[in-house]
PDB file of C-alpha atoms and ligand atoms in Angstrom:
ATOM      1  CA  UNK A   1      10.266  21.174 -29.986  1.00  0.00           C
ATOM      2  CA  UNK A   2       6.762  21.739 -28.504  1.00  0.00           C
ATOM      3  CA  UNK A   3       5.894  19.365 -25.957  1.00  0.00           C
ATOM      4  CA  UNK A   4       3.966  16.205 -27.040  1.00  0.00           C
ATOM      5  CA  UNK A   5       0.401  15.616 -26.070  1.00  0.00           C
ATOM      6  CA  UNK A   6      -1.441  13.560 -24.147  1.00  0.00           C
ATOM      7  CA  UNK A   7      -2.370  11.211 -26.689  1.00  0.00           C
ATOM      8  CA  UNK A   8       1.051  11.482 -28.527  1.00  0.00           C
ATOM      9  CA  UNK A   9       2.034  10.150 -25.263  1.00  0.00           C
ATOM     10  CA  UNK A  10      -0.113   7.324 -25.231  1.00  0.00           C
ATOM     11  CA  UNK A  11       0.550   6.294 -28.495  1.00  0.00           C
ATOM     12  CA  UNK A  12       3.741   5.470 -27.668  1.00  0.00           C
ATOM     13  CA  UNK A  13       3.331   3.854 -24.496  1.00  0.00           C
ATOM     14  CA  UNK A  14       0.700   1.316 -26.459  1.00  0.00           C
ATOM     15  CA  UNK A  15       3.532   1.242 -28.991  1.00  0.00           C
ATOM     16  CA  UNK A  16       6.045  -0.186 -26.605  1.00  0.00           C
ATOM     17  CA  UNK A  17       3.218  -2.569 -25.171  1.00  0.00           C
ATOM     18  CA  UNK A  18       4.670  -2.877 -21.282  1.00  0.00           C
ATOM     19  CA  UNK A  19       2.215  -1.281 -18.804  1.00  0.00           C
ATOM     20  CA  UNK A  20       2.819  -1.480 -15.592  1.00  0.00           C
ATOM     21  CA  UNK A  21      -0.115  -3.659 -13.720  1.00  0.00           C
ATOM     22  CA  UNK A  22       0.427  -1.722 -10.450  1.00  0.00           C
ATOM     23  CA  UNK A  23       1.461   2.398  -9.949  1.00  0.00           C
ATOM     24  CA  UNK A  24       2.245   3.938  -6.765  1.00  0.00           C
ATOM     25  CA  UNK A  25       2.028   7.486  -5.709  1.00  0.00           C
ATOM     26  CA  UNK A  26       3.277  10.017  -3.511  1.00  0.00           C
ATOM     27  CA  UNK A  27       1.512  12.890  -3.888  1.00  0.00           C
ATOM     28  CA  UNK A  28       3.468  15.270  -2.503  1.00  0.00           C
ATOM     29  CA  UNK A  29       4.276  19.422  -3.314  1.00  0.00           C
ATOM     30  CA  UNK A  30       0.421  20.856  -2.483  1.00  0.00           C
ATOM     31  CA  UNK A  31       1.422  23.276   0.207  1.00  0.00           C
ATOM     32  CA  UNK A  32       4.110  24.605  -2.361  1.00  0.00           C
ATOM     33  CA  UNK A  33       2.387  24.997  -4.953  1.00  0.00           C
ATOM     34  CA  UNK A  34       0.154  26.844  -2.811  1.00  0.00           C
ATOM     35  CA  UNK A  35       2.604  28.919  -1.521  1.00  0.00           C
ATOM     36  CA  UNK A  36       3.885  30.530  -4.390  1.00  0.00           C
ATOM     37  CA  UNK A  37       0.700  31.714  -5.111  1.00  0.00           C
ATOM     38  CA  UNK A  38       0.174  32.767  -1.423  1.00  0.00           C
ATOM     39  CA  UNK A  39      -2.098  31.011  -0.824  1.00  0.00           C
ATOM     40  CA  UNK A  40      -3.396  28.876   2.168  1.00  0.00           C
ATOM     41  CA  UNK A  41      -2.576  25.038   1.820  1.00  0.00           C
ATOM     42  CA  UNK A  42      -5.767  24.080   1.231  1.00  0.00           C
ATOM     43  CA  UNK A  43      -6.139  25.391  -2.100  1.00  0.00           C
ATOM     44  CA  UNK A  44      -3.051  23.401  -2.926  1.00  0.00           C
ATOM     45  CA  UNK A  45      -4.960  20.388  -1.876  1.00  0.00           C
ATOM     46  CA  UNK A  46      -7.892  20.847  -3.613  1.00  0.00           C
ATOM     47  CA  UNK A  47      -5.893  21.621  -6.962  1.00  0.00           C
ATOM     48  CA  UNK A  48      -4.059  18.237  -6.216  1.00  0.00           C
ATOM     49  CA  UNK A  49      -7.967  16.784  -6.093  1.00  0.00           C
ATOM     50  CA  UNK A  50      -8.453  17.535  -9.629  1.00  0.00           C
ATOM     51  CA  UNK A  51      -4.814  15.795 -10.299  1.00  0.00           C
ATOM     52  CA  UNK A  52      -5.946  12.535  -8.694  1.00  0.00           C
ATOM     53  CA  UNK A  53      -8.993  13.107 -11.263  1.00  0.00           C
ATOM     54  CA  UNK A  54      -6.768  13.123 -13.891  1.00  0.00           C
ATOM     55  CA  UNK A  55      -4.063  10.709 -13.148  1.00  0.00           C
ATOM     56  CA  UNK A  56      -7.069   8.241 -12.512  1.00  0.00           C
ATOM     57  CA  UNK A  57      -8.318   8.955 -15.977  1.00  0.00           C
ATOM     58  CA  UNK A  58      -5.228   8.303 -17.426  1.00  0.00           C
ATOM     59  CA  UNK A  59      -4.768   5.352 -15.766  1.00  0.00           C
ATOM     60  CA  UNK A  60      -7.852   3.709 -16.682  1.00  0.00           C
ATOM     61  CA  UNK A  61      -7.102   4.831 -20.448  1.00  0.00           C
ATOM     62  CA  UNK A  62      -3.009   3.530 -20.334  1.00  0.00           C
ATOM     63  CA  UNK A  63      -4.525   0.036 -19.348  1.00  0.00           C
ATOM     64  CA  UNK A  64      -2.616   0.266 -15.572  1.00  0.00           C
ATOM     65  CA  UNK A  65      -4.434  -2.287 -13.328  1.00  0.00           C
ATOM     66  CA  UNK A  66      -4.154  -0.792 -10.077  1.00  0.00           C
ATOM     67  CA  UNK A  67      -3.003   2.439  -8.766  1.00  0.00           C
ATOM     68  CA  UNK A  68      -1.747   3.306  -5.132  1.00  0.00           C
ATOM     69  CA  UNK A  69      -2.550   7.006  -3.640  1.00  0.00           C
ATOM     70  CA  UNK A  70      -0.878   7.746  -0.794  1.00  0.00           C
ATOM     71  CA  UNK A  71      -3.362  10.740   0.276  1.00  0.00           C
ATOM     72  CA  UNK A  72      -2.823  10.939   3.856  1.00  0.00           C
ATOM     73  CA  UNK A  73      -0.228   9.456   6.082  1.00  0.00           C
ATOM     74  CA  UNK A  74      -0.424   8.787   9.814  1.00  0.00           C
ATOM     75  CA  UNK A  75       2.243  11.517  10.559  1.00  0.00           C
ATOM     76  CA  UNK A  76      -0.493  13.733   8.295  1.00  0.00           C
ATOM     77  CA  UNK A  77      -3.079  14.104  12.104  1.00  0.00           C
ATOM     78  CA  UNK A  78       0.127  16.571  13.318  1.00  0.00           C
ATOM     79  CA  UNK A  79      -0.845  19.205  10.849  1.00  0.00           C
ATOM     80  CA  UNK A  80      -2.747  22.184  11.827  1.00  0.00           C
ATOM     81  CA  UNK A  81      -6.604  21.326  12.985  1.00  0.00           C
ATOM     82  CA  UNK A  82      -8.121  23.359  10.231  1.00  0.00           C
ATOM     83  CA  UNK A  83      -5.523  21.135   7.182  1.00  0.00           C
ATOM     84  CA  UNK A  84      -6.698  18.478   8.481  1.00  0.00           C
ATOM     85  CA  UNK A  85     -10.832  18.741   8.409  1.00  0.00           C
ATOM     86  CA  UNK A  86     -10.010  20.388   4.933  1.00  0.00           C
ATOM     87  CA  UNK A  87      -8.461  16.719   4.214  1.00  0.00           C
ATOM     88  CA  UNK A  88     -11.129  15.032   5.478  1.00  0.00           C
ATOM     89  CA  UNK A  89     -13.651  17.233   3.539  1.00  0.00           C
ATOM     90  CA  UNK A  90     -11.915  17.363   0.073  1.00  0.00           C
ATOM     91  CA  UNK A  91     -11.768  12.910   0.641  1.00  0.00           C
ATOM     92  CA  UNK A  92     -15.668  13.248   1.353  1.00  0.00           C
ATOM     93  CA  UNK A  93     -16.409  15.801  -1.518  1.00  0.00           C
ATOM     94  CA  UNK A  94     -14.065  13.706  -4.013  1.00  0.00           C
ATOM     95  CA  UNK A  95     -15.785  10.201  -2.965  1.00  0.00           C
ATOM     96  CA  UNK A  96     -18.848  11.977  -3.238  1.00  0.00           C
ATOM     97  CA  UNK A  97     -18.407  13.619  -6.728  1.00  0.00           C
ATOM     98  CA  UNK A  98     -16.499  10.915  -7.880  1.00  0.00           C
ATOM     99  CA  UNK A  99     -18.524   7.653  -6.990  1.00  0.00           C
ATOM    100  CA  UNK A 100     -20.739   7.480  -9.939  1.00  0.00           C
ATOM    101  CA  UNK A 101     -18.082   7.873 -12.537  1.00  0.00           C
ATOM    102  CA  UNK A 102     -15.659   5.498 -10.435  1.00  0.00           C
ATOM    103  CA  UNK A 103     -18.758   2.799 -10.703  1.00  0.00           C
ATOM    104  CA  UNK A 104     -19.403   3.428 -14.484  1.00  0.00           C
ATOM    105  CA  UNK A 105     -15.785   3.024 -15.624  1.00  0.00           C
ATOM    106  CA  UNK A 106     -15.024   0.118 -14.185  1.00  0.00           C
ATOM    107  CA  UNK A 107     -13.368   1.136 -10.909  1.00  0.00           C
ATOM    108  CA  UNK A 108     -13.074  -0.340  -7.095  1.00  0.00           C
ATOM    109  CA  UNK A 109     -12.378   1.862  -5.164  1.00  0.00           C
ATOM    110  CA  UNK A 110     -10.411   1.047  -1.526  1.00  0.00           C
ATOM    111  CA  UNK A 111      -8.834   2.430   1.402  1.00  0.00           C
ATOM    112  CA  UNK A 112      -6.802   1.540   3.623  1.00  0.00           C
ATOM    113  CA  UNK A 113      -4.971   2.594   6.866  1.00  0.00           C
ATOM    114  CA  UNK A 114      -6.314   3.116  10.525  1.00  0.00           C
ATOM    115  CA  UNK A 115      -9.993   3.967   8.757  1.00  0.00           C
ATOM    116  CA  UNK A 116     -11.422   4.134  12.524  1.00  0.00           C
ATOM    117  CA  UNK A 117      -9.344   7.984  12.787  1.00  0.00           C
ATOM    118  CA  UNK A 118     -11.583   9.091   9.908  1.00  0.00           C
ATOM    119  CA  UNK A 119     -14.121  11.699  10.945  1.00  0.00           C
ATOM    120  CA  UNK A 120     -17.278   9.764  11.081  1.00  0.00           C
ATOM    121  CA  UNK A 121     -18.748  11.570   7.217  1.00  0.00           C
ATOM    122  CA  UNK A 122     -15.460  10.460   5.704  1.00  0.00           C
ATOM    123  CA  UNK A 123     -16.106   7.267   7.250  1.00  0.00           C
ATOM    124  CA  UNK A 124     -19.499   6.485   5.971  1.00  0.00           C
ATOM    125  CA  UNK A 125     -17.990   8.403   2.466  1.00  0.00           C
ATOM    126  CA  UNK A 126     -15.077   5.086   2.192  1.00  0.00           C
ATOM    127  CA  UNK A 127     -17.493   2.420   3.223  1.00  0.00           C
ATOM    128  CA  UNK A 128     -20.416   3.556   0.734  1.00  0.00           C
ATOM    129  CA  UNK A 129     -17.686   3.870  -2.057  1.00  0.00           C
ATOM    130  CA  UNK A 130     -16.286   0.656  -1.587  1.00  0.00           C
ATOM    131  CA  UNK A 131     -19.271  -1.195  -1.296  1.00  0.00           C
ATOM    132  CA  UNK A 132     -20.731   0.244  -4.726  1.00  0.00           C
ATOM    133  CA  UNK A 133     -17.719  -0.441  -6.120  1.00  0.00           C
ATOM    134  CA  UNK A 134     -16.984  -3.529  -5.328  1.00  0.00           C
ATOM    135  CA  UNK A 135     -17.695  -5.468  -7.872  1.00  0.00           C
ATOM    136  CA  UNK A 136     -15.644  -3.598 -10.409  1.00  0.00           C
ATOM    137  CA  UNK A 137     -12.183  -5.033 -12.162  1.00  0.00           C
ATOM    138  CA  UNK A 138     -11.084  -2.734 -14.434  1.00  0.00           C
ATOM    139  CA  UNK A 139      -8.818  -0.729 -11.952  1.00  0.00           C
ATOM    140  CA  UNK A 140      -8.458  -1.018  -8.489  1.00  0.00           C
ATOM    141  CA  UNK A 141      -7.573   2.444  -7.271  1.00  0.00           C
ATOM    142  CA  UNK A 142      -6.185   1.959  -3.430  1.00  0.00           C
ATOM    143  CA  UNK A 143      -6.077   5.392  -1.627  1.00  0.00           C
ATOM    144  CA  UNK A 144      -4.213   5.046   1.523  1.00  0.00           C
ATOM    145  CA  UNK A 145      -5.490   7.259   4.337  1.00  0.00           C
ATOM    146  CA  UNK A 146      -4.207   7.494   7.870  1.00  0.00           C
ATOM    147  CA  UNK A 147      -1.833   5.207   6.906  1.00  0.00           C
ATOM    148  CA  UNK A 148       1.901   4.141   7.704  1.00  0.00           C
ATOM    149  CA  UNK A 149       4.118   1.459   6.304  1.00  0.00           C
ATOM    150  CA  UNK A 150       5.654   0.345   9.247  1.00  0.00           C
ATOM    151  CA  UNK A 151       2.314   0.180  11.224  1.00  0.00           C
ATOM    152  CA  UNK A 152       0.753  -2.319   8.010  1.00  0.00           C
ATOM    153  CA  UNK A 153       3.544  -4.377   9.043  1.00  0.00           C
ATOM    154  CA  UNK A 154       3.063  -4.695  12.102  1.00  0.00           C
ATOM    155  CA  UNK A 155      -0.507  -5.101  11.529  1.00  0.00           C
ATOM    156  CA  UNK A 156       0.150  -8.297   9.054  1.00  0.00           C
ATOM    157  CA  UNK A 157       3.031  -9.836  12.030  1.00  0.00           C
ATOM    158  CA  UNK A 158       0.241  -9.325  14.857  1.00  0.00           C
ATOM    159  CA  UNK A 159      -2.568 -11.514  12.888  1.00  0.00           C
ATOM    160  CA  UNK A 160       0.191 -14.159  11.839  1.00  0.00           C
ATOM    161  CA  UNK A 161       0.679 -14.210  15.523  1.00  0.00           C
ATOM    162  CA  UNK A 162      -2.568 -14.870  16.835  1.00  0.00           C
ATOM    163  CA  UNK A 163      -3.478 -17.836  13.649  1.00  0.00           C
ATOM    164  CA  UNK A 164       0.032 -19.398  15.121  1.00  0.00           C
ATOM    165  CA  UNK A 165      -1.332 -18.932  18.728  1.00  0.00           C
ATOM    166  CA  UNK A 166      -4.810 -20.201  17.882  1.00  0.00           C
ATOM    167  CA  UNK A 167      -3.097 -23.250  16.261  1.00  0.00           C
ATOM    168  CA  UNK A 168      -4.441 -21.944  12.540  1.00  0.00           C
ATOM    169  CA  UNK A 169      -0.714 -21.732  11.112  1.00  0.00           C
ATOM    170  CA  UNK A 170       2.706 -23.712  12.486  1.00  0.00           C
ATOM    171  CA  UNK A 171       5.443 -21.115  12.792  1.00  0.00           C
ATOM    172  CA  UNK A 172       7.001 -22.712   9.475  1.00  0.00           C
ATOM    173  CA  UNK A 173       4.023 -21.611   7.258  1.00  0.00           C
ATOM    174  CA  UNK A 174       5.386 -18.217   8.347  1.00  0.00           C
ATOM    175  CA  UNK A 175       6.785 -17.538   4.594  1.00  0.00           C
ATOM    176  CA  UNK A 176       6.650 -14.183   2.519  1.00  0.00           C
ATOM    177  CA  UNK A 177       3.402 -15.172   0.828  1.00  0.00           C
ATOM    178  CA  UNK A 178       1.834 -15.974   4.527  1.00  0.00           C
ATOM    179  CA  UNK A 179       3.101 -12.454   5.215  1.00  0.00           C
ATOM    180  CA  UNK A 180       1.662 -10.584   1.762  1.00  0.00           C
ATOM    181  CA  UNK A 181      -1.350 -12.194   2.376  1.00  0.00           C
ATOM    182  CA  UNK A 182      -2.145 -10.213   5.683  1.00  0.00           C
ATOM    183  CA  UNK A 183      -1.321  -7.006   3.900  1.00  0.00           C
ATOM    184  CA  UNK A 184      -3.883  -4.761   2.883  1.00  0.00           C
ATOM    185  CA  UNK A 185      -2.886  -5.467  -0.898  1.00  0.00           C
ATOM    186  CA  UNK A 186      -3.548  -8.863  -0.466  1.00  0.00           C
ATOM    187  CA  UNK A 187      -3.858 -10.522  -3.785  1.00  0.00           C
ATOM    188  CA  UNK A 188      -2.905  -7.396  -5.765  1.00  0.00           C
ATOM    189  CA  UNK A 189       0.065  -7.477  -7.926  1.00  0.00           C
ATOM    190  CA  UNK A 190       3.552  -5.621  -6.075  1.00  0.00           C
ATOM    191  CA  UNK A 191       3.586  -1.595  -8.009  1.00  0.00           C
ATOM    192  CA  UNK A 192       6.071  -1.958 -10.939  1.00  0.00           C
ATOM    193  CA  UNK A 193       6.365   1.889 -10.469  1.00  0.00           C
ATOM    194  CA  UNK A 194       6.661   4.373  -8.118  1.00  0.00           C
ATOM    195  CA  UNK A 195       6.351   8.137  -8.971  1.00  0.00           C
ATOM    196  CA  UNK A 196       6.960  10.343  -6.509  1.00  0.00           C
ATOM    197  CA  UNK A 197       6.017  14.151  -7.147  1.00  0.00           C
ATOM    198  CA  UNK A 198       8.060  17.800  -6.350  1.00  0.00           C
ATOM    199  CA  UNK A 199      11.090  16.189  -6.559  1.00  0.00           C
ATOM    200  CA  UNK A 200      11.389  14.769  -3.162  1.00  0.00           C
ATOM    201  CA  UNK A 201      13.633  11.561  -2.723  1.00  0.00           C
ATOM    202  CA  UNK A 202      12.104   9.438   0.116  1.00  0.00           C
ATOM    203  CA  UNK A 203      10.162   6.819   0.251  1.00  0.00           C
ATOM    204  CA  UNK A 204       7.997   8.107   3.488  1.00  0.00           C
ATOM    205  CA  UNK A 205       6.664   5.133   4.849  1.00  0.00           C
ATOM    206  CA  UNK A 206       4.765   3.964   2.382  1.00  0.00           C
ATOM    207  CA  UNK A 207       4.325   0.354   0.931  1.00  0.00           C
ATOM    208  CA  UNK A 208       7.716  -0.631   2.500  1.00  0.00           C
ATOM    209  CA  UNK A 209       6.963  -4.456   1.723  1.00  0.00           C
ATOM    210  CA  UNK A 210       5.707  -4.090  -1.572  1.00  0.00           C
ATOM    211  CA  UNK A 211       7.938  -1.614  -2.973  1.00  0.00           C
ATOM    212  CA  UNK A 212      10.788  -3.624  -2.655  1.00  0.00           C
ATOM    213  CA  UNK A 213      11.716  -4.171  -6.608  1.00  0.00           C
ATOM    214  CA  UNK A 214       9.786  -1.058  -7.817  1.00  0.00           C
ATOM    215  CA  UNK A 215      11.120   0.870 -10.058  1.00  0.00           C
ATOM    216  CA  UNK A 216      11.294   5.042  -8.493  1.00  0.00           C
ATOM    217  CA  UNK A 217      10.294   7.860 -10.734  1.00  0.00           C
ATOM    218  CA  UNK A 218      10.802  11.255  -9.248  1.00  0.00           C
ATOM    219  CA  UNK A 219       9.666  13.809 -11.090  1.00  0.00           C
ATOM    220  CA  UNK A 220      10.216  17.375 -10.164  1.00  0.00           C
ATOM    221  CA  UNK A 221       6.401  18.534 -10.810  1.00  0.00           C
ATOM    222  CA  UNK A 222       4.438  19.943  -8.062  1.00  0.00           C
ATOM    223  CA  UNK A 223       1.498  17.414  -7.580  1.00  0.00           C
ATOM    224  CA  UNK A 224      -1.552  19.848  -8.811  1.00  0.00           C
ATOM    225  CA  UNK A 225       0.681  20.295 -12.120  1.00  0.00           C
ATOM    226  CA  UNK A 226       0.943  16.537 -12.246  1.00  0.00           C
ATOM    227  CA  UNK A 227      -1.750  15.998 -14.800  1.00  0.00           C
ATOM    228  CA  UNK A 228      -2.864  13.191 -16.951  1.00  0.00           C
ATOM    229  CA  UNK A 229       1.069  14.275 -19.540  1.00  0.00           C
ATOM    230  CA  UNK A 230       3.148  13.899 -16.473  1.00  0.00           C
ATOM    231  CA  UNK A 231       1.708  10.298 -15.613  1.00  0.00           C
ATOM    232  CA  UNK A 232       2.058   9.175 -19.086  1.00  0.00           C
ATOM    233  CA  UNK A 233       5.801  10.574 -18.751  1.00  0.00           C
ATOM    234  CA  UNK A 234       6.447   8.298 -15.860  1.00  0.00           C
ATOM    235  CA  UNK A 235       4.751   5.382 -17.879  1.00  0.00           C
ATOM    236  CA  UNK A 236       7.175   6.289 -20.883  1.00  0.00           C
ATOM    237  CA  UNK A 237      10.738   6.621 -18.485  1.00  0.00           C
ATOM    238  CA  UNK A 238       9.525   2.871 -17.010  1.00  0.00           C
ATOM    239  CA  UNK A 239       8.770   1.221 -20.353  1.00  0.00           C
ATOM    240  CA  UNK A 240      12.621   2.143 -20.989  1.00  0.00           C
ATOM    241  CA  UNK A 241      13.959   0.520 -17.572  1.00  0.00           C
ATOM    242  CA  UNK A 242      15.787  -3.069 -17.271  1.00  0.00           C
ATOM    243  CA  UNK A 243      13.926  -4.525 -14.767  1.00  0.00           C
ATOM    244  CA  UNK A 244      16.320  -7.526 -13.722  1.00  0.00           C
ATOM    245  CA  UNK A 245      15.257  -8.474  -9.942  1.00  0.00           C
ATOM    246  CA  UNK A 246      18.448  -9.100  -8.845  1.00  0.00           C
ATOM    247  CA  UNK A 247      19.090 -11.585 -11.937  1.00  0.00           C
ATOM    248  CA  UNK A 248      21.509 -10.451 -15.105  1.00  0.00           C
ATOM    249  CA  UNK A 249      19.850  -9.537 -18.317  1.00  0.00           C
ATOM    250  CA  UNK A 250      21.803 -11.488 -21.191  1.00  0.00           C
TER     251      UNK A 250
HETATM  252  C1  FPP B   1       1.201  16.368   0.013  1.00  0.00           C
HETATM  253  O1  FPP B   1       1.435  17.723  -0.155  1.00  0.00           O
HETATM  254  C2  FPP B   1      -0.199  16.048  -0.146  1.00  0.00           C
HETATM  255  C3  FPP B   1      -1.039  15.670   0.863  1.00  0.00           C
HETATM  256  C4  FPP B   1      -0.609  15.540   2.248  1.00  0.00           C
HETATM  257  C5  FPP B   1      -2.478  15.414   0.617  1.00  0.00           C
HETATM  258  C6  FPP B   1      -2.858  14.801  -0.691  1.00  0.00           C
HETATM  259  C7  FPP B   1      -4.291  15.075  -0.936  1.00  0.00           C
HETATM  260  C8  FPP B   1      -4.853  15.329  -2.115  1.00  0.00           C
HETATM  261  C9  FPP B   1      -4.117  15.252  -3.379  1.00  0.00           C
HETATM  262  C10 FPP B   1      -6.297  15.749  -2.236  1.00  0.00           C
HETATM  263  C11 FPP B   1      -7.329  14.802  -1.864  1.00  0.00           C
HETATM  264  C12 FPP B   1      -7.038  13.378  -2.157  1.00  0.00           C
HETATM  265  C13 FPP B   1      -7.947  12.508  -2.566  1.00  0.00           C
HETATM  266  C14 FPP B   1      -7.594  11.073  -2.719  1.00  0.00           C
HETATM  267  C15 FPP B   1      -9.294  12.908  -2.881  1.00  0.00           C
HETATM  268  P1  FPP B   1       2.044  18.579   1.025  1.00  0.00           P
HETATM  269  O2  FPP B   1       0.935  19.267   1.718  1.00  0.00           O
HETATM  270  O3  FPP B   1       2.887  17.716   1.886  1.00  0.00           O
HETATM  271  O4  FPP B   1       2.917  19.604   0.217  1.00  0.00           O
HETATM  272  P2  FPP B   1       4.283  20.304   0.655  1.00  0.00           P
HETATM  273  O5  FPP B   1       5.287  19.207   0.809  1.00  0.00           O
HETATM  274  O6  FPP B   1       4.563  21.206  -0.498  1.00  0.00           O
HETATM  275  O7  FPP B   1       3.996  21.043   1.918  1.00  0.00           O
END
């Protein structure tokens, strides 16, 4: 049978109505996808550039309300010096190529994780793209960059901390909404779905709090193959979960 298009595809995700509000992704497999064309790693990344394109398109077409790129973690600064620039060049180039279209359709753009790392372009790149953006609702499209889990936790603990010590909060106001609140996805939905790419079965320190009744998708698909199909393949394998949240189904 040949395999069904992209618009096949959405046809029957609109079919079976349930979009996820919120997607998560691990973009992971660049370096071997570059590899097995020998080449260096940085051509991997900038083929997964034109997958973020892609995925982003198809989310704004599937109806998805917010997706979650993990692009670069904290653990990321070990790489090589010259992966790293190429990183912070391909975020530049992409906010910078990007922007306009992001605006038009609808898009706000944010990032989040220790944004004061950033090389000073890629800096001023994030904070011109989320101001023009910020007024947009159609999709919020979060790309987390020099970020880590555990360190947004400790983050949201240290400012419930210091309203308790200022006398803002009474330690019994400490609740899991309190807690959400100081979380850089404050107000946003949890992700319904998680897809992680080249087939990799970890959850790598990303959105520990909010992941916690997400449904995992691992698909075996290097991320610069991961194309606008693949993403509507996830979408399709989560419209066919039972999503009970620790409840029974009857
Ligand atoms: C994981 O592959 C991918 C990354 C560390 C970087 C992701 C970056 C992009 C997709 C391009 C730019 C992003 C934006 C938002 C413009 P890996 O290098 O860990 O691959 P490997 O596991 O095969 O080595």
């Amino acid at each position: 049978m040949p395999e069904a298009t992209s618009d096949e595809l959405l046809g029957r995700i609109r079919l079976h109505g349930r979009i996820p509000r919120h997607v998560a992704v691990i973009m992971d497999g660049n370096g071997r996808w570059a590899r097995d064309r020998i080449m260096p790693r940085t051509f991997g990344h900038r083929a997964g550039m034109q997958s973020v394109r892609d995925v982003v398109e198809g989310a704004i077409e599937v109806g998805v309300g917010a997706l979650s790129l993990f692009a670069f973690s904290k653990e990321n600064w070990q790489r090589p010096k010259p992966e790293v620039s190429a990183l912070m060049s391909l975020l530049e180039e992409y906010i910078q190529r990007e922007a306009d279209a992001l605006d038009e359709n609808g898009v706000r753009v944010r990032v989040f994780g220790e944004l004061e790392r950033l090389t000073p372009p890629a800096a001023a790149a994030v904070e011109r793209v989320t101001a023009q953006t910020a007024g947009n609702a159609r999709l919020d499209l979060n790309l987390f960059i020099s970020y880590g889990s555990r360190a947004e936790l400790v983050r949201a603990a240290r400012r419930l901390a210091e309203d308790v010590a200022a006398g803002r909060l009474r330690p019994g106001d400490v609740t899991e909404e309190a807690f959400a609140e100081r979380l850089y996805t404050a107000g946003m939905p949890d992700p319904d779905l998680l897809i992680r790419t080249s087939g990799e079965q970890r959850i790598s320190n990303f959105m520990l709090w909010q992941l916690a009744y997400t449904e995992l998708y691992v698909s075996p698909v290097l991320w610069p193959d991961f194309r606008r199909a693949q993403f509507y393949e996830a979408i399709l394998a989560f419209q066919a979960r039972d999503r009970r949240f620790g409840k029974v189904t009857v």
